[in-house]
mmCIF file of C-alpha atoms in Angstrom:
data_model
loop_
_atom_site.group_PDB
_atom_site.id
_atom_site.type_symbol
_atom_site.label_atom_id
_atom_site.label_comp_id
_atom_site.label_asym_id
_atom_site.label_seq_id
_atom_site.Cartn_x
_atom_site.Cartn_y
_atom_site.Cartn_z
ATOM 1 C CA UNK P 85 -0.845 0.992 23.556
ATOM 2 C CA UNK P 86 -2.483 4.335 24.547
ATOM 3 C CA UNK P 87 1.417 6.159 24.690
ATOM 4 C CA UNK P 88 1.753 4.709 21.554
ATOM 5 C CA UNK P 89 -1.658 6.253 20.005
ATOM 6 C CA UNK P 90 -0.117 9.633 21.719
ATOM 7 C CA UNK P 91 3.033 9.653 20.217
ATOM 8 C CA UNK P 92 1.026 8.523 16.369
ATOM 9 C CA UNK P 93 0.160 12.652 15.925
ATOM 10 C CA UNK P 94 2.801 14.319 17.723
ATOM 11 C CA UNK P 95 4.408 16.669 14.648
ATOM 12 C CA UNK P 96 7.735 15.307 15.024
ATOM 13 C CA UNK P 97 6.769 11.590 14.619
ATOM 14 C CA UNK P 98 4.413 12.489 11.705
ATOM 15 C CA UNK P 99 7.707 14.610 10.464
ATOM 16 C CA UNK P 100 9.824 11.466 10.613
ATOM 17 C CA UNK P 101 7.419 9.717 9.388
ATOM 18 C CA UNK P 102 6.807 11.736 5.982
ATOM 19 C CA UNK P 103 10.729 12.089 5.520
ATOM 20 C CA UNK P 104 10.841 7.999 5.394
ATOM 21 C CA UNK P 105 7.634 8.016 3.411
ATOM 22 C CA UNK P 106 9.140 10.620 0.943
ATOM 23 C CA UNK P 107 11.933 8.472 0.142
ATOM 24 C CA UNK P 108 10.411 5.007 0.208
ATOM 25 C CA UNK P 109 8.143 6.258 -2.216
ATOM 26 C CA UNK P 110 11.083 7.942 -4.424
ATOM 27 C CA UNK P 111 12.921 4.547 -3.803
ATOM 28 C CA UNK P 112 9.868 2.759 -5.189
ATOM 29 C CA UNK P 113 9.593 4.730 -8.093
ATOM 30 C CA UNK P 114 13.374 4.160 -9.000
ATOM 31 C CA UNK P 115 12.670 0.495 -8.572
ATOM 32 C CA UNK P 116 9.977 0.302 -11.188
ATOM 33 C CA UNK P 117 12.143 2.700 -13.595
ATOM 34 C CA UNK P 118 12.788 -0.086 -15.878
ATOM 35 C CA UNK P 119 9.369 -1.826 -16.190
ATOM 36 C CA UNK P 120 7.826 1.810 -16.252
ATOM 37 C CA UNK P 121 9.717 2.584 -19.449
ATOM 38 C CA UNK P 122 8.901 -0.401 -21.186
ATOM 39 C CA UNK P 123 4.841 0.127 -20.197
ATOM 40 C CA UNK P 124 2.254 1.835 -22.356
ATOM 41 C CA UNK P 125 1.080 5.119 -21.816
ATOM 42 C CA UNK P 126 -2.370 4.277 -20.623
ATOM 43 C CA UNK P 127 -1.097 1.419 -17.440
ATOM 44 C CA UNK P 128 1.715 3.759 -16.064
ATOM 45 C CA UNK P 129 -0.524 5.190 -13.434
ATOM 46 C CA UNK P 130 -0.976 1.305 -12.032
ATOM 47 C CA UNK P 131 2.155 -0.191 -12.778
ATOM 48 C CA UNK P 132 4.015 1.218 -9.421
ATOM 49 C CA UNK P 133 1.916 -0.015 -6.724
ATOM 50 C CA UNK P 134 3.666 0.415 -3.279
ATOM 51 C CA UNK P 135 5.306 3.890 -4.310
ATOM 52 C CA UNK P 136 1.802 4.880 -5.135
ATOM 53 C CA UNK P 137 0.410 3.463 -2.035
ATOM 54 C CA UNK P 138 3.068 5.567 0.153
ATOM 55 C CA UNK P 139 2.598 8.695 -2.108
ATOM 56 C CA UNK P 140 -1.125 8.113 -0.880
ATOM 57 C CA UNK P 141 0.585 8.160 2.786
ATOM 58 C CA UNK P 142 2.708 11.500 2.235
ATOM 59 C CA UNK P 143 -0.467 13.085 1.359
ATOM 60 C CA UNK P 144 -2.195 12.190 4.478
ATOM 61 C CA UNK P 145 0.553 13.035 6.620
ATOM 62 C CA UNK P 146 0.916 16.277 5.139
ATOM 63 C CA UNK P 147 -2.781 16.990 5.719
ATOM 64 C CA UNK P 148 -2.317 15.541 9.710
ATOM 65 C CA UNK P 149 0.492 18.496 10.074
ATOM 66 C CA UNK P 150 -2.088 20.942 9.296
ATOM 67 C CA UNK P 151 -5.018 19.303 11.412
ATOM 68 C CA UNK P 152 -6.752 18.147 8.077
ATOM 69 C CA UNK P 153 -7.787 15.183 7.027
ATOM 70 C CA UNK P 154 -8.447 13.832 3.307
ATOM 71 C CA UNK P 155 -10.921 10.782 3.406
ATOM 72 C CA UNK P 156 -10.524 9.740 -0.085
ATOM 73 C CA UNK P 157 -6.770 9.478 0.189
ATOM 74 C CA UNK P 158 -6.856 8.344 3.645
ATOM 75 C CA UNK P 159 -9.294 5.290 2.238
ATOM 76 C CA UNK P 160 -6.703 4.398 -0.461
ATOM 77 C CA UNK P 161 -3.277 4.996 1.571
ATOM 78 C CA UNK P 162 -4.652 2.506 4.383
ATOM 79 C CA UNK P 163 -6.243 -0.109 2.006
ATOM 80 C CA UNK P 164 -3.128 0.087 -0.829
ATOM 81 C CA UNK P 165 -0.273 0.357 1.891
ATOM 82 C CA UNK P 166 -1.893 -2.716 3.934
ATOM 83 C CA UNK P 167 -2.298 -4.829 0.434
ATOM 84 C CA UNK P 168 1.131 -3.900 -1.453
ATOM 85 C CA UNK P 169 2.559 -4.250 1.908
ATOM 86 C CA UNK P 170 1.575 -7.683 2.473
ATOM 87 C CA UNK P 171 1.356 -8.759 -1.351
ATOM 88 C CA UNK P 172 5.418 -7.633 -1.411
ATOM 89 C CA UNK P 173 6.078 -9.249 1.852
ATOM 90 C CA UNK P 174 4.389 -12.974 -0.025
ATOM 91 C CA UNK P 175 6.338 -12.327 -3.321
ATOM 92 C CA UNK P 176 9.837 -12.008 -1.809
ATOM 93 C CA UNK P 177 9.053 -15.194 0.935
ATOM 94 C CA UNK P 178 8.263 -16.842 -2.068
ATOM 95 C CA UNK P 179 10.693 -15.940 -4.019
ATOM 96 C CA UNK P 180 13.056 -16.987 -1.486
ATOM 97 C CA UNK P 181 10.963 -20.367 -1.508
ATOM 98 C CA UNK P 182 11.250 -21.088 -5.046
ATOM 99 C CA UNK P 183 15.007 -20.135 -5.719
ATOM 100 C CA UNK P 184 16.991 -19.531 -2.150
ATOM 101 C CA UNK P 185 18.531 -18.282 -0.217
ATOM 102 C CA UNK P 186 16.681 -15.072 0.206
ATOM 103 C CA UNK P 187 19.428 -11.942 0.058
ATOM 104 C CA UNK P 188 19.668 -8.872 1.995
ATOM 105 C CA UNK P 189 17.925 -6.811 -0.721
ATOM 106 C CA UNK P 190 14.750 -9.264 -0.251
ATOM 107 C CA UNK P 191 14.785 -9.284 3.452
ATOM 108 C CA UNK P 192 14.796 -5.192 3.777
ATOM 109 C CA UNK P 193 12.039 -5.265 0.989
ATOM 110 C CA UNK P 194 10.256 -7.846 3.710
ATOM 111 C CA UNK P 195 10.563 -5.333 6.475
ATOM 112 C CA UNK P 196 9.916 -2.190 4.382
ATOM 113 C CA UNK P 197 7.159 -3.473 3.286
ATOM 114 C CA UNK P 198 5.746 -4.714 6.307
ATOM 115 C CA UNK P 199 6.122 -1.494 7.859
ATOM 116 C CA UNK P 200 3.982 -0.142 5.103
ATOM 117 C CA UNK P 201 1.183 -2.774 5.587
ATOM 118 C CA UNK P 202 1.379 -2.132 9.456
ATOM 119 C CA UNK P 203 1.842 2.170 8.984
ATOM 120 C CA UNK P 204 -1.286 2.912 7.215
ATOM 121 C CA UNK P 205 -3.322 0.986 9.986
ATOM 122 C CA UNK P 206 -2.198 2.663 12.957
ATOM 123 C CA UNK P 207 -4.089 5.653 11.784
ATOM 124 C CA UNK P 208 -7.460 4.088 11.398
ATOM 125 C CA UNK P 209 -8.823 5.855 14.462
ATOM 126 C CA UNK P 210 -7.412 9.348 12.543
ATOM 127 C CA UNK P 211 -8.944 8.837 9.935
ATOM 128 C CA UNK P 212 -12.169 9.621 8.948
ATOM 129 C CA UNK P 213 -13.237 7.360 6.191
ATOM 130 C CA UNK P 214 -17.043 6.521 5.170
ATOM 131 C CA UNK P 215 -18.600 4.394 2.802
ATOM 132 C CA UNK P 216 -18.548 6.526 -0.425
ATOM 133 C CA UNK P 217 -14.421 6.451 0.458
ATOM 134 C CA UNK P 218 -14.064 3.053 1.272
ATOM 135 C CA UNK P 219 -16.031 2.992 -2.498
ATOM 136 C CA UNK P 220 -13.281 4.598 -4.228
ATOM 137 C CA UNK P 221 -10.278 2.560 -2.533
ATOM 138 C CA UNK P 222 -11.857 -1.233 -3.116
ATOM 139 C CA UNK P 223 -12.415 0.228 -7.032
ATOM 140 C CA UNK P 224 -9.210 1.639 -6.926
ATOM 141 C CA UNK P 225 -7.283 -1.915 -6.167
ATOM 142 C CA UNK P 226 -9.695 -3.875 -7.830
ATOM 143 C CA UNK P 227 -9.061 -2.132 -11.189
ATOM 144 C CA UNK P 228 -5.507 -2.655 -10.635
ATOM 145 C CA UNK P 229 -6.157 -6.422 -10.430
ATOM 146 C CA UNK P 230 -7.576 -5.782 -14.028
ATOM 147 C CA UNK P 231 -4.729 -3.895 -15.082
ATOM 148 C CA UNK P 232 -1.753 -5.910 -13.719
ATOM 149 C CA UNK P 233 -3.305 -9.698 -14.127
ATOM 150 C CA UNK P 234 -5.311 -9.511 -17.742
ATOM 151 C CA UNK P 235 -3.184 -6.986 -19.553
ATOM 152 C CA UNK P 236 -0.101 -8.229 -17.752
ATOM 153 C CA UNK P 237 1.249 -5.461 -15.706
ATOM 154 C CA UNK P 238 1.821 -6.629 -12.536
ATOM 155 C CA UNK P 239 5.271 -6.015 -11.150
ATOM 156 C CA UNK P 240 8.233 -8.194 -12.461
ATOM 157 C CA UNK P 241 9.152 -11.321 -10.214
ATOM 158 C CA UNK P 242 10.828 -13.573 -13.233
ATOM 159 C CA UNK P 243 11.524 -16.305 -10.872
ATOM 160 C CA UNK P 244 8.006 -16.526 -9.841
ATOM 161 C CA UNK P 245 6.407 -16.266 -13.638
ATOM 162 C CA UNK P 246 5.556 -19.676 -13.606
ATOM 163 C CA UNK P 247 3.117 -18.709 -10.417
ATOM 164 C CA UNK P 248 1.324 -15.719 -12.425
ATOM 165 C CA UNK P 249 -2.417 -17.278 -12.574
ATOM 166 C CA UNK P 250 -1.958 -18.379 -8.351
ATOM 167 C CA UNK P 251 -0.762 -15.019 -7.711
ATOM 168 C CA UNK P 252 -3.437 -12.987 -9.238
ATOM 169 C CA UNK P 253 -6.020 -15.149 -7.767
ATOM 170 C CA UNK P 254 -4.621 -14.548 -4.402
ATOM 171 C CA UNK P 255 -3.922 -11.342 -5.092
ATOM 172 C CA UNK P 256 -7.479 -10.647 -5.243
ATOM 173 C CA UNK P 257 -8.370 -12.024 -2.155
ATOM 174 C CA UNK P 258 -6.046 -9.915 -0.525
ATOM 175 C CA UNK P 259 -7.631 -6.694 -1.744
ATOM 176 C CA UNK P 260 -10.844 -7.713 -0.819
ATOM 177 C CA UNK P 261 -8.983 -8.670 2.778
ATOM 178 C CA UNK P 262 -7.524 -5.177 2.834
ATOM 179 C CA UNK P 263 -10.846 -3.261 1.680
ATOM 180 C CA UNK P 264 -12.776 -5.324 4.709
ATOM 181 C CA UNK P 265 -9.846 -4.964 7.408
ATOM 182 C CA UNK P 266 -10.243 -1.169 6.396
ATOM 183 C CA UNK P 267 -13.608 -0.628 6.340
ATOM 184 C CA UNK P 268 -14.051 -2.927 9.697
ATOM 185 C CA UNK P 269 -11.346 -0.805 11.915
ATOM 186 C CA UNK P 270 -12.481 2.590 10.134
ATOM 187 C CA UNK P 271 -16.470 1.564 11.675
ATOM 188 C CA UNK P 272 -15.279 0.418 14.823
ATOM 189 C CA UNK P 273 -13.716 4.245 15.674
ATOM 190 C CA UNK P 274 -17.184 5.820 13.302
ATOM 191 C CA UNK P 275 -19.774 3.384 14.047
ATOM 192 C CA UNK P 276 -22.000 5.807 12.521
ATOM 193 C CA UNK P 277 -20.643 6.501 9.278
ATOM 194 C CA UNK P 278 -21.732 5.796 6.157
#
């Protein structure tokens, strides 16, 4: 575990890192080109979650090549990349669930996705998070619940439309999962921040 924490900041696995983060993220945006052009000015910003939540990532990586660190962005790339992560990881399971077989396209979305949820956390003793940033992230993804369950934006699964009211109520028990999970791991490395 420690050689692993070593190799985390070395500048050629934060390289590789941003390269796959660059292109997950213009993947993601791609993905959502469809639903993006069909949504109203105002939502676009919170229609694309996971691209959003690695763009948060690319930013933070950037700053660790120079020695910086951005809390704000650091608070909403680890609590967005650990909920989209997870929340696409549940839709494409279930998905699979409700009309099988799952397909290759699902299962790399699975372990993309995971690798998001999993990514952002490594860095929690990097980061350097406090309350008033840990603020910003939980309204950041609870808005979003607003957004994409009561005006309707949430990202297309037609197969799972029947589901919509069960998803967004789990849905927001996973973003106040991800804001805790954050804000514990961030203390335990800061105990004194605030």
């Amino acid at each position: 575990m420690i050689y692993l924490y070593g190799i985390l900041k070395q500048r050629w696995f934060l390289t590789c890192l941003l390269i796959v983060n660059i292109l997950g993220t213009a993947y993601g945006y791609y993905w959502y080109k469809d639903q993006l052009a069909a949504t109203p000015l105002k939502f676009v910003l919170f229609v694309p979650d996971s691209p959003t939540a690695s763009l948060f990532f690319v930013f933070v990586l950037i700053a660790f090549l120079f020695g910086k660190n951005i809390p704000y962005m650091e608070a909403l790339a680890a609590v967005s990349l650990f909920k989209y992560g997870i929340w696409a990881v549940g839709m494409n399971i279930a998905g699979g669930v409700v009309a099988p077989p799952l397909y290759w396209e699902s299962y790399m979305l699975i372990f993309s996705h995971l690798g998001m949820a999993i990514e952002g956390l490594l860095y929690t003793s990097y980061y350097k998070i406090k309350l008033r940033h840990m603020a910003v992230a939980a309204l950041w993804v609870f808005h979003n619940e607003i957004i994409d369950y009561v005006y309707g934006m949430m990202p297309r699964y037609d197969i799972l439309a029947d589901h919509m009211q069960l998803i967004g109520y789990l849905t927001f028990w996973l973003s106040a999962i991800s804001v805790s999970l954050v804000y514990v791991l961030t203390r335990e490395v800061q105990p004194s921040g605030k």
